[in-house]
XYZ file of C-alpha atoms in Angstrom:
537
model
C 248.927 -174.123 103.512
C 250.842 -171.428 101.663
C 249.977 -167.796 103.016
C 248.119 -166.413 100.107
C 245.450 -169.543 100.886
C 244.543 -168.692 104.309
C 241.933 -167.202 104.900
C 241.479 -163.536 105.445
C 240.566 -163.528 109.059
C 243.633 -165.567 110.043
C 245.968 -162.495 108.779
C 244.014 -160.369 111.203
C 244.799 -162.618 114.301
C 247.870 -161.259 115.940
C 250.661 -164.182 116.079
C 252.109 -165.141 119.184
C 255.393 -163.261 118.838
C 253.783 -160.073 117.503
C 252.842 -157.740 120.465
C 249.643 -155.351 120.486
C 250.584 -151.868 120.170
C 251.022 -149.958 123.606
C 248.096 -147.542 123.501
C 249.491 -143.525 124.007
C 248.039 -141.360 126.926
C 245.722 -139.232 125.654
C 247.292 -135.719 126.694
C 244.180 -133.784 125.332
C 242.035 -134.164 128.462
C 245.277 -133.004 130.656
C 246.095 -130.581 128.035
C 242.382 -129.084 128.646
C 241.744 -129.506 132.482
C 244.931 -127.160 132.859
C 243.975 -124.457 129.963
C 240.514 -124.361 131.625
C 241.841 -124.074 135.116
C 244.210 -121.359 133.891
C 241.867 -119.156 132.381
C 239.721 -119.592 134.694
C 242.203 -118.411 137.809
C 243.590 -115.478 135.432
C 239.481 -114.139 135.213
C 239.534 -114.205 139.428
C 242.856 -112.458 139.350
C 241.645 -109.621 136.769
C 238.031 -109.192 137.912
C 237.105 -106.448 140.690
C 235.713 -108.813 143.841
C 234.734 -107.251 147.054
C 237.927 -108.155 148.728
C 240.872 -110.417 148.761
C 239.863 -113.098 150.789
C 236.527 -113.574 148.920
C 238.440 -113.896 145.879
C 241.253 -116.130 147.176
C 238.423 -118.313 148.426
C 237.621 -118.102 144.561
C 240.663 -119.448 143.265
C 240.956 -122.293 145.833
C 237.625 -123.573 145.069
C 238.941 -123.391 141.057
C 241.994 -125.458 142.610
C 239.917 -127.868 144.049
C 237.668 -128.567 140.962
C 241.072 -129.042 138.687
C 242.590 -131.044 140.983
C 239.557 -133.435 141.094
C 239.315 -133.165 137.225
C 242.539 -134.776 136.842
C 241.960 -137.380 139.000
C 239.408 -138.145 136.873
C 241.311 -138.031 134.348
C 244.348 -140.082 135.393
C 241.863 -143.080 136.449
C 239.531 -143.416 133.852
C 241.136 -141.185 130.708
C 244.459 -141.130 130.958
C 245.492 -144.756 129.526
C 248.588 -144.882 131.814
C 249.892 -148.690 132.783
C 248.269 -148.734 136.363
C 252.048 -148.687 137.744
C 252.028 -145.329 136.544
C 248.814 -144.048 137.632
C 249.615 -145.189 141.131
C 252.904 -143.429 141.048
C 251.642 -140.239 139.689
C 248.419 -140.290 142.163
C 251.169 -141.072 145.125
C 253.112 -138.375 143.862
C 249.870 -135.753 144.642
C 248.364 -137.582 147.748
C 251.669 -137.584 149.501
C 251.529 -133.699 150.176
C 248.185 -134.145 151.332
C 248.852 -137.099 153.789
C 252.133 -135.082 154.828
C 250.784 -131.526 156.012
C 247.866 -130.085 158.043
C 246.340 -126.772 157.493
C 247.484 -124.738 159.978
C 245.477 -121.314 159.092
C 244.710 -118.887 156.744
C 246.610 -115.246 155.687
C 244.434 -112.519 156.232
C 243.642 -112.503 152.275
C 242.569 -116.073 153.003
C 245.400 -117.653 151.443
C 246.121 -121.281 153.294
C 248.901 -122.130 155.613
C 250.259 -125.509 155.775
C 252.492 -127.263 158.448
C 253.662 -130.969 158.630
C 251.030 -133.133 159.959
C 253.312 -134.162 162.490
C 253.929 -131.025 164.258
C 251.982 -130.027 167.171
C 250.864 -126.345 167.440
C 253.377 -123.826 168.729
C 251.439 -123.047 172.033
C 251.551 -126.504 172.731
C 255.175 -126.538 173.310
C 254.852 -124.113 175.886
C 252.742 -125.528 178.117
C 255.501 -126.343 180.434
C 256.455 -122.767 180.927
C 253.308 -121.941 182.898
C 254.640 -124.055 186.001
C 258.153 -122.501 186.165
C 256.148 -118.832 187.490
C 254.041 -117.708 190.165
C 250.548 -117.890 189.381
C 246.962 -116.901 191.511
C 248.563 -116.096 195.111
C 251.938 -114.913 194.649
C 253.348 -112.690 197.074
C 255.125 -110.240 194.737
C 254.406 -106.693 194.810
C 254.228 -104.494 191.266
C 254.152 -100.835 190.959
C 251.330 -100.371 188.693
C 250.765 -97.141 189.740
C 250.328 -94.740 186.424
C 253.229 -92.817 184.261
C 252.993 -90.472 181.558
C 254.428 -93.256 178.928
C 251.761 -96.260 179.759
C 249.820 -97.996 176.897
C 247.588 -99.383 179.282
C 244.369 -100.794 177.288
C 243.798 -101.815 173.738
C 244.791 -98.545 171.271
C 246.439 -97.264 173.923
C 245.185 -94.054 177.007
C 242.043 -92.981 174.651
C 241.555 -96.064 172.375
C 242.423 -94.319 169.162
C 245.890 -95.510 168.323
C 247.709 -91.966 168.704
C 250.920 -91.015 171.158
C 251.619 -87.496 170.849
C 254.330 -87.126 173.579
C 257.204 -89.567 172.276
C 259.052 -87.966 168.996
C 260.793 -90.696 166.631
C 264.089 -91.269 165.062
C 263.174 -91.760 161.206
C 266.305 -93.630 159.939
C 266.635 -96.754 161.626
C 269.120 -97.691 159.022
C 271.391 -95.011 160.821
C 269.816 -95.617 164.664
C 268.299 -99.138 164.304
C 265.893 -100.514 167.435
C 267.470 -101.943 170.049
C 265.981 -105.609 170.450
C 265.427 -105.825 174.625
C 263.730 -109.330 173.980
C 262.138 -111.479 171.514
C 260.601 -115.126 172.298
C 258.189 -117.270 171.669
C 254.554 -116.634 172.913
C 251.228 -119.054 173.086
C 248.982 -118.299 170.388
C 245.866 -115.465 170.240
C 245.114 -111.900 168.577
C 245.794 -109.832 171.901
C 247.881 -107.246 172.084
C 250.030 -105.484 174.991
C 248.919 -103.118 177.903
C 251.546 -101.228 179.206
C 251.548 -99.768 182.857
C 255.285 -98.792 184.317
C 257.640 -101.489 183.409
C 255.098 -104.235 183.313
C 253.385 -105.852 180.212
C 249.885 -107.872 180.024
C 248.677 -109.999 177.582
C 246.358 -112.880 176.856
C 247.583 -116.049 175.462
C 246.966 -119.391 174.523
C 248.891 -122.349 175.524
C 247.457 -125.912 175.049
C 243.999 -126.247 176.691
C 244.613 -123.296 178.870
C 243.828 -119.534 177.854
C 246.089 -117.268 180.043
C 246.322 -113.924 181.322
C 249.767 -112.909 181.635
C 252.468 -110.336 182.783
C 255.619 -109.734 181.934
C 258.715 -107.688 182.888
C 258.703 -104.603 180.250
C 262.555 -104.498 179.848
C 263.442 -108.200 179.899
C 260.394 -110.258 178.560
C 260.309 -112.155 182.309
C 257.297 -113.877 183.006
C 256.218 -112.713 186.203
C 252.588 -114.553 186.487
C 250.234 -116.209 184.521
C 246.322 -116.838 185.532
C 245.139 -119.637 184.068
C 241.542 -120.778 182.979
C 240.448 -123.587 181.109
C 239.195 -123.250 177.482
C 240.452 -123.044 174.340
C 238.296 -121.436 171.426
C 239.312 -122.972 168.377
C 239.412 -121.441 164.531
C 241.640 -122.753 161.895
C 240.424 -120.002 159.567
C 240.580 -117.446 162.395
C 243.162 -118.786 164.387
C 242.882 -120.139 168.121
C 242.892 -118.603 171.670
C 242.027 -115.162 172.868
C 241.450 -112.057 170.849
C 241.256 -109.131 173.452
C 243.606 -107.191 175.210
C 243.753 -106.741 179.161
C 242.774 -103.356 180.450
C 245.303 -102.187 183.683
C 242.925 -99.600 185.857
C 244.219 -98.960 189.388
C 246.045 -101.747 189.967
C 243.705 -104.487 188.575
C 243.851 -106.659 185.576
C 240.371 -107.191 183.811
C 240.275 -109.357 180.879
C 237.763 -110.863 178.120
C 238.367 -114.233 177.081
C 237.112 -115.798 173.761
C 234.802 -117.924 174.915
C 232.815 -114.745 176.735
C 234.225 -115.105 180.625
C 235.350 -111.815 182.240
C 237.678 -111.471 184.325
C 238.780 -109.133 187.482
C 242.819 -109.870 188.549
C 245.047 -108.485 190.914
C 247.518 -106.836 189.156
C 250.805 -107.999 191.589
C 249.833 -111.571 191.338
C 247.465 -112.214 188.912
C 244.965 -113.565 191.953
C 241.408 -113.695 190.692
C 239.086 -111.090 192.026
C 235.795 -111.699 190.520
C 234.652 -113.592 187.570
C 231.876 -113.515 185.098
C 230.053 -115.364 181.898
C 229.178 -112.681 179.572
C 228.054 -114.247 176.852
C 225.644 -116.983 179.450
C 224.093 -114.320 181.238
C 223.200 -112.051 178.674
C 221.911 -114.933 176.592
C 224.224 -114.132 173.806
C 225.157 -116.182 171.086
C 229.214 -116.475 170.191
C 230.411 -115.010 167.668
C 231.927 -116.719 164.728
C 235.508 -115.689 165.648
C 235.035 -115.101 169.296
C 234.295 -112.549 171.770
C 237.578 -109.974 170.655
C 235.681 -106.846 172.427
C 238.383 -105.578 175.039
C 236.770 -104.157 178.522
C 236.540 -100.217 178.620
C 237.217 -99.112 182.493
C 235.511 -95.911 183.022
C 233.787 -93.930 185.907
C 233.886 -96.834 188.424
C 231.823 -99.113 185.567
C 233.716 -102.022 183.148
C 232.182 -102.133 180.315
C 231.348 -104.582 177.442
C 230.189 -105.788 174.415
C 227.564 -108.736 174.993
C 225.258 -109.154 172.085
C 222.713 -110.226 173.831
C 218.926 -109.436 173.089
C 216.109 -107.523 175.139
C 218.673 -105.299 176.376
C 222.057 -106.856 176.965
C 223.784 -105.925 173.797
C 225.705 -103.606 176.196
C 226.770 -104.634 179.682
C 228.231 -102.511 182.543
C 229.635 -104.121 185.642
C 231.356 -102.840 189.123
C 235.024 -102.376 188.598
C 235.150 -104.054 192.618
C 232.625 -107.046 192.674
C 231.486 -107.526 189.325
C 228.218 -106.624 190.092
C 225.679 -105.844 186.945
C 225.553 -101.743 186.548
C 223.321 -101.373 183.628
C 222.483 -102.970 180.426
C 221.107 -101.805 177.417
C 220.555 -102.383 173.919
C 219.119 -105.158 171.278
C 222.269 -106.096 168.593
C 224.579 -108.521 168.561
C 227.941 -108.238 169.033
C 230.575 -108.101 166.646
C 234.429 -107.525 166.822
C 235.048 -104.059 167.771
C 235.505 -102.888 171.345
C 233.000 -100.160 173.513
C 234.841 -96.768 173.412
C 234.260 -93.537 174.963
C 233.326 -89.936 173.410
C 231.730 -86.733 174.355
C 229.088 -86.264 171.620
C 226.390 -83.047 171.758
C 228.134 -82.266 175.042
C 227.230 -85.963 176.504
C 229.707 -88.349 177.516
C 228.449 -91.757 175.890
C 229.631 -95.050 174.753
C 230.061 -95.537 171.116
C 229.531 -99.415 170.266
C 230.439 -100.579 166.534
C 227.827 -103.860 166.266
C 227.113 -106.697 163.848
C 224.293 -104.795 161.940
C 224.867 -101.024 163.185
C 226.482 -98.709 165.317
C 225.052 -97.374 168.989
C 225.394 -94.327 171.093
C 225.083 -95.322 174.829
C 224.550 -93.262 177.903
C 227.074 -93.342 180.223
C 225.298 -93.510 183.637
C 222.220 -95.804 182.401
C 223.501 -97.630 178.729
C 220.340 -96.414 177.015
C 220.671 -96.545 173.528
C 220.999 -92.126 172.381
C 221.217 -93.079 168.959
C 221.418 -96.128 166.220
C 222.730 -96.469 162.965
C 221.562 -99.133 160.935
C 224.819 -100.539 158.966
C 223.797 -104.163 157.512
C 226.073 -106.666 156.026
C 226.762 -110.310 156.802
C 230.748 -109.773 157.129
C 232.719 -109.004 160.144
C 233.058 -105.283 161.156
C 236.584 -104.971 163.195
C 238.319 -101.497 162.932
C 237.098 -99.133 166.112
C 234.980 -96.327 165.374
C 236.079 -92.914 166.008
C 234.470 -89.702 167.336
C 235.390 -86.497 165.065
C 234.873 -83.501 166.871
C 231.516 -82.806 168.976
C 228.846 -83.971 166.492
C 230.624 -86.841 163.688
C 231.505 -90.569 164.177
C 233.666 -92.069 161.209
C 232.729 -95.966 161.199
C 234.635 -98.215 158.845
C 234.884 -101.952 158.138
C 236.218 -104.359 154.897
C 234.691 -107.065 153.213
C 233.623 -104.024 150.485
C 231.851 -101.875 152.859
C 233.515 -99.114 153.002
C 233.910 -95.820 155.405
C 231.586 -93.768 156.132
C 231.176 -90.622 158.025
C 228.433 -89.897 160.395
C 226.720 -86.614 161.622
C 225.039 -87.387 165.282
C 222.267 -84.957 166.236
C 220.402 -84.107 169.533
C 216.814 -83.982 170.388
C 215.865 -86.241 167.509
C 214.463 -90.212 168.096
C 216.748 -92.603 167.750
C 216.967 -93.823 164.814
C 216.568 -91.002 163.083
C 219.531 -88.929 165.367
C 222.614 -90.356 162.647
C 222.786 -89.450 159.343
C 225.597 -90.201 156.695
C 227.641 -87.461 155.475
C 229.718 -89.088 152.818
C 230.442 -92.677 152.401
C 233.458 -93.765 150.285
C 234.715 -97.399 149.150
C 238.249 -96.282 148.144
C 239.194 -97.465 151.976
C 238.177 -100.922 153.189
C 239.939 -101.929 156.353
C 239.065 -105.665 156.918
C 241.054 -105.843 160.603
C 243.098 -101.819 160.551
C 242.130 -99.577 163.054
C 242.220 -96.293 161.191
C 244.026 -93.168 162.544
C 242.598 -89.483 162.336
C 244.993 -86.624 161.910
C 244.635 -82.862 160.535
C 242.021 -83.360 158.414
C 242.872 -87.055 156.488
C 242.373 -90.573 157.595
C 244.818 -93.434 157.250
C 244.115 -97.108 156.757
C 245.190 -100.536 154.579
C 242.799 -101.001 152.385
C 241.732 -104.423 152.074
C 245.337 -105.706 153.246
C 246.279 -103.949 150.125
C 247.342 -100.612 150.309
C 247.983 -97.533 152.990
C 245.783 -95.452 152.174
C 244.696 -91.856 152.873
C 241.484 -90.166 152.500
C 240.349 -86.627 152.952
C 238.433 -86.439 156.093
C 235.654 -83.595 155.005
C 234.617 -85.155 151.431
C 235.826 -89.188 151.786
C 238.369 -88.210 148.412
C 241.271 -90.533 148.339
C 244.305 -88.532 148.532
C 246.835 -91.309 148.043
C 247.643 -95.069 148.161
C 250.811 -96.705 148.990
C 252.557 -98.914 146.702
C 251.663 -102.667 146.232
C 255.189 -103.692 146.866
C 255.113 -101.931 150.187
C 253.707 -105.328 151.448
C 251.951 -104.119 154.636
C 249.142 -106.660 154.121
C 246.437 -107.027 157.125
C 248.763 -105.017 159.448
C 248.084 -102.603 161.906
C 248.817 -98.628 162.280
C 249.915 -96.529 165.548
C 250.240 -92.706 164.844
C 253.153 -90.884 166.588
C 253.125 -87.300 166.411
C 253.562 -87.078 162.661
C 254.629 -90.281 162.007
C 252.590 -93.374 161.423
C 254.098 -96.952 163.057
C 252.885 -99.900 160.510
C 253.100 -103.156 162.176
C 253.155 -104.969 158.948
C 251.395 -108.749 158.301
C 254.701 -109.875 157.528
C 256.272 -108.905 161.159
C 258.118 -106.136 159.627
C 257.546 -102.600 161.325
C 257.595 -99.697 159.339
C 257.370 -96.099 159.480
C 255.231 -93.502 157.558
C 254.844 -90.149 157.200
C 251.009 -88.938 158.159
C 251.372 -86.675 155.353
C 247.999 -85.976 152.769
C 250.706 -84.990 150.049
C 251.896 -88.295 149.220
C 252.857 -91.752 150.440
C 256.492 -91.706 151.727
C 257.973 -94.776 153.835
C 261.048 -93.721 155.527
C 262.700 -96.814 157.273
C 261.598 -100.352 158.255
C 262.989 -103.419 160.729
C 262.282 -106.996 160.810
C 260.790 -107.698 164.083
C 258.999 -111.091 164.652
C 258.252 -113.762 162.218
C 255.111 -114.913 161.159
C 251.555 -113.637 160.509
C 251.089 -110.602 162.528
C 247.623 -109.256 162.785
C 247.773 -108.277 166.423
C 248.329 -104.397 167.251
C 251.037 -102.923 168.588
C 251.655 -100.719 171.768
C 253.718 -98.376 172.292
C 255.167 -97.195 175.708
C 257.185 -93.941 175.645
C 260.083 -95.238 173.486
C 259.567 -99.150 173.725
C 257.656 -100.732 170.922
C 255.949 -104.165 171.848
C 255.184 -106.526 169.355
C 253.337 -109.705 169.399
C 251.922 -112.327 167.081
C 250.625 -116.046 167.736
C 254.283 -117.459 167.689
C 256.780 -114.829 168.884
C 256.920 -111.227 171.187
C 259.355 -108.714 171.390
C 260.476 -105.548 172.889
C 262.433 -103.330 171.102
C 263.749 -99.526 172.364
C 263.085 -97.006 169.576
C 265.723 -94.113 168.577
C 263.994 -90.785 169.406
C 265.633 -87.397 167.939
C 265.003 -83.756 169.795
C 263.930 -82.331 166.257
């Protein structure tokens, strides 16, 4: 049969040695998934959000729904040979079988490590049995010296050494490094008394209270206690810092336990559950509160209800002093100020802010400051009569007027309240007349103390992210996010940095202490010591 007289449908049937056309991969879908996500991401970048993190979350979430869009895509769209779909969907899950999240930045920005690898701490579990621990024999000289640092923020809790005049080109005179190691993970910072150093630690399944030698980064003892409170937005182990009061060691750990040391040999004194016998709840990120030591009474933040918000015990046994108080706890620590002429404790909570008496921890006055975020930065007493509060997540600072004779909720009244300084975890400095703070781990910033005006913000690319500020005489220390330190003049004119060092690696949101002329430094992977250059000027 000739091929004009078959029949029409027989021309349509493909022969055997004519192949069907390979179908093309429709590139539209891909084309749009990655427009959409683009635009999408560039909005979140552009639009004002209450912080950072709240926006980074954002964007990850925008990551997440692309990334599941073009799996979609690649499976059911995509017209690929299956050879190549497998290869391009190996291609993205390898990554993901491959590394762990290890933690967040403090704008919430992920931080991966290789499945494989154990946490740092970890490592240094076998440390802990090569020192003295609980009865050692050694003798320390904690007795008191004009240069110690010995509780969180330093002698008065508000970040300020006045007696210690810096070198400002380091450049010229750089820091002399005395010691830099690794350290087991946790927020605390140093206490400084004489030539010893105390911090809290994590290593393994053990959180740890610790001295070391000042000048040479020797572990001298470690007290150990079982518990590890776990974050991997937060970040694991402890988040206080020791307090050093005649000789003894008293510490908060995460998970709520307080305890009473011997400062030669770390030997425990006296121990207590805060957070069980107050019937307190635990905070999302841990008990951080550090213990205030003051007129023979230790003193904490609880949380709990009917009264136990704030707890006082015996600096000697450990025995319950007072209570008082109804809110829950948040992440600042108890600090002491003279405020109408009384002596109280001001306590920065979850929901407000409390004046306590001294001798009985009856609440003097209340501030009601909701919101559902974290409030970190210490709050500090201006003059006789004011109490500047601060916190991030878009709150704000505010200033507060405190006035006698008047009930108690009615005693604190805002004087100005300003958003154009947000400190998520800075503890913000006072001095003549301005207050300095990151903003949102965004900027140093500087506001006018009377009105709340912003006088000045740093640069962007001064990079100081969620770090941490120590004023010296006129000089502000930045302990940057980074691990960089730098060094700032407290000056309302403008923003002038004068010198920076590298010190540790890593993220760096704990505080810094500073002892006369040596600078201590810590993270949760590395410590160091470094002596500063001072000048007569």
């Amino acid at each position: 049969m000739s091929e004009d007289a078959m029949p029409e449908h027989a021309l349509d049937r493909p022969s055997a040695d004519r192949a069907l056309p390979k179908p093309r991969p429709r590139w539209l879908g891909l084309a749009v998934i990655l427009a959409v996500a683009a635009a999408v991401i560039g909005a979140l970048e552009a639009v004002t959000i209450a912080d950072g993190g709240t926006r980074n979350l954002a964007i990850l979430a925008a990551v997440g729904v692309a990334l599941a869009a073009l799996l979609v895509w690649l499976l059911f769209f995509a017209t690929l040979r299956w050879t190549g779909r497998l290869i391009v969907l190996a291609a993205v899950l390898l990554p993901i079988g491959t590394l762990r999240l290890e933690g967040y930045s403090g704008d919430l920005r992920p931080v991966f490590a290789w499945r494989w690898s154990q946490p740092a701490d970890r490592a240094l579990v076998g440390e802990i049995a090569k020192v003295p621990g609980g009865d050692a024999g050694q003798k320390l000289d904690l007795r008191p010296t004009p240069s110690d640092f010995p509780q969180f923020l330093g002698p008065a809790r508000l970040a300020e050494v006045d007696d210690v005049r810096l070198a400002t080109d380091w450049r010229q005179t750089p820091p002399r490094r005395l010691w830099r190691q690794p350290i087991g993970a946790g927020w605390s910072s140093f206490a400084v008394v004489g030539n010893y150093a105390f911090t809290q630690e994590q290593r393994g399944d053990d959180e740890l209270v610790v001295c070391y030698q000042r000048d040479t980064g020797e572990m001298l003892w470690s007290q150990a206690g079982r518990g590890r409170f776990v974050s991997v937005m937060g970040g694991d182990g402890p988040r206080a810092t020791p307090t050093i009061h005649a000789g003894r060691v008293y510490a908060m750990g995460a998970t709520g336990w307080l305890k009473c040391l011997d400062g030669s040999s770390g030997r425990v004194l006296w121990s207590r559950d805060v957070v069980t016998e107050n019937h307190a709840a635990l905070p999302m990120w841990g008990i951080s509160g550090s213990p205030l030591v003051v007129d023979a009474r230790v003193i904490v933040s609880a949380g709990g209800p009917n009264g136990h918000s704030l707890v006082a015990y015996h600096p000697d046994t450990g025995d319950v002093h007072w209570h008082g108080g109804d809110s829950r706890a948040s992440y600042a620590s108890p600090v002491l100020a003279t405020l109408g002429g009384q002596r109280q404790i001001i306590m920065l909570n979850a929901e407000d802010v409390t004046g306590h008496d001294l001798e009985t921890g009856r609440v003097l006055w209340q501030y009601t400051w909701p919101g559902g975020q974290p409030k970190v930065p210490q709050p500090v007493a201006v003059g006789d009569h004011q109490v500047l509060i601060a916190a991030g997540y878009g709150l704000g600072t505010k200033l507060l007027t405190i006035a006698t004779g008047k009930p108690t909720a009615e005693a604190a009244t805002e004087v100005w309240s300003s958003r154009s300084l947000r400190p998520k975890f800075t503890n913000v400095v006072i001095y003549g007349g301005h207050i300095y703070g990151i903003d949102d781990g965004r900027t140093l910033n500087c506001l006018d103390l009377a009105g709340g005006k912003l006088k000045w913000r740093s640069a962007r690319s001064a990079e100081y992210g969620h770090g941490q500020i120590v004023r010296v005489g006129k000089l502000l220390v930045v302990q940057c996010e980074s691990g960089d330190v730098a060094l700032v003049r407290a000056s309302p004119e403008r923003f002038e940095e004068l010198t920076r060092f590298h010190a540790i690696d890593g993220k760096t949101w704990n505080d810094p202490a500073l002892a006369g002329r040596y600078l201590l430094v810590r993270n949760a992977q590395e410590a160091a010591c470094y002596e500063l250059p001072l000048t007569s000027e």
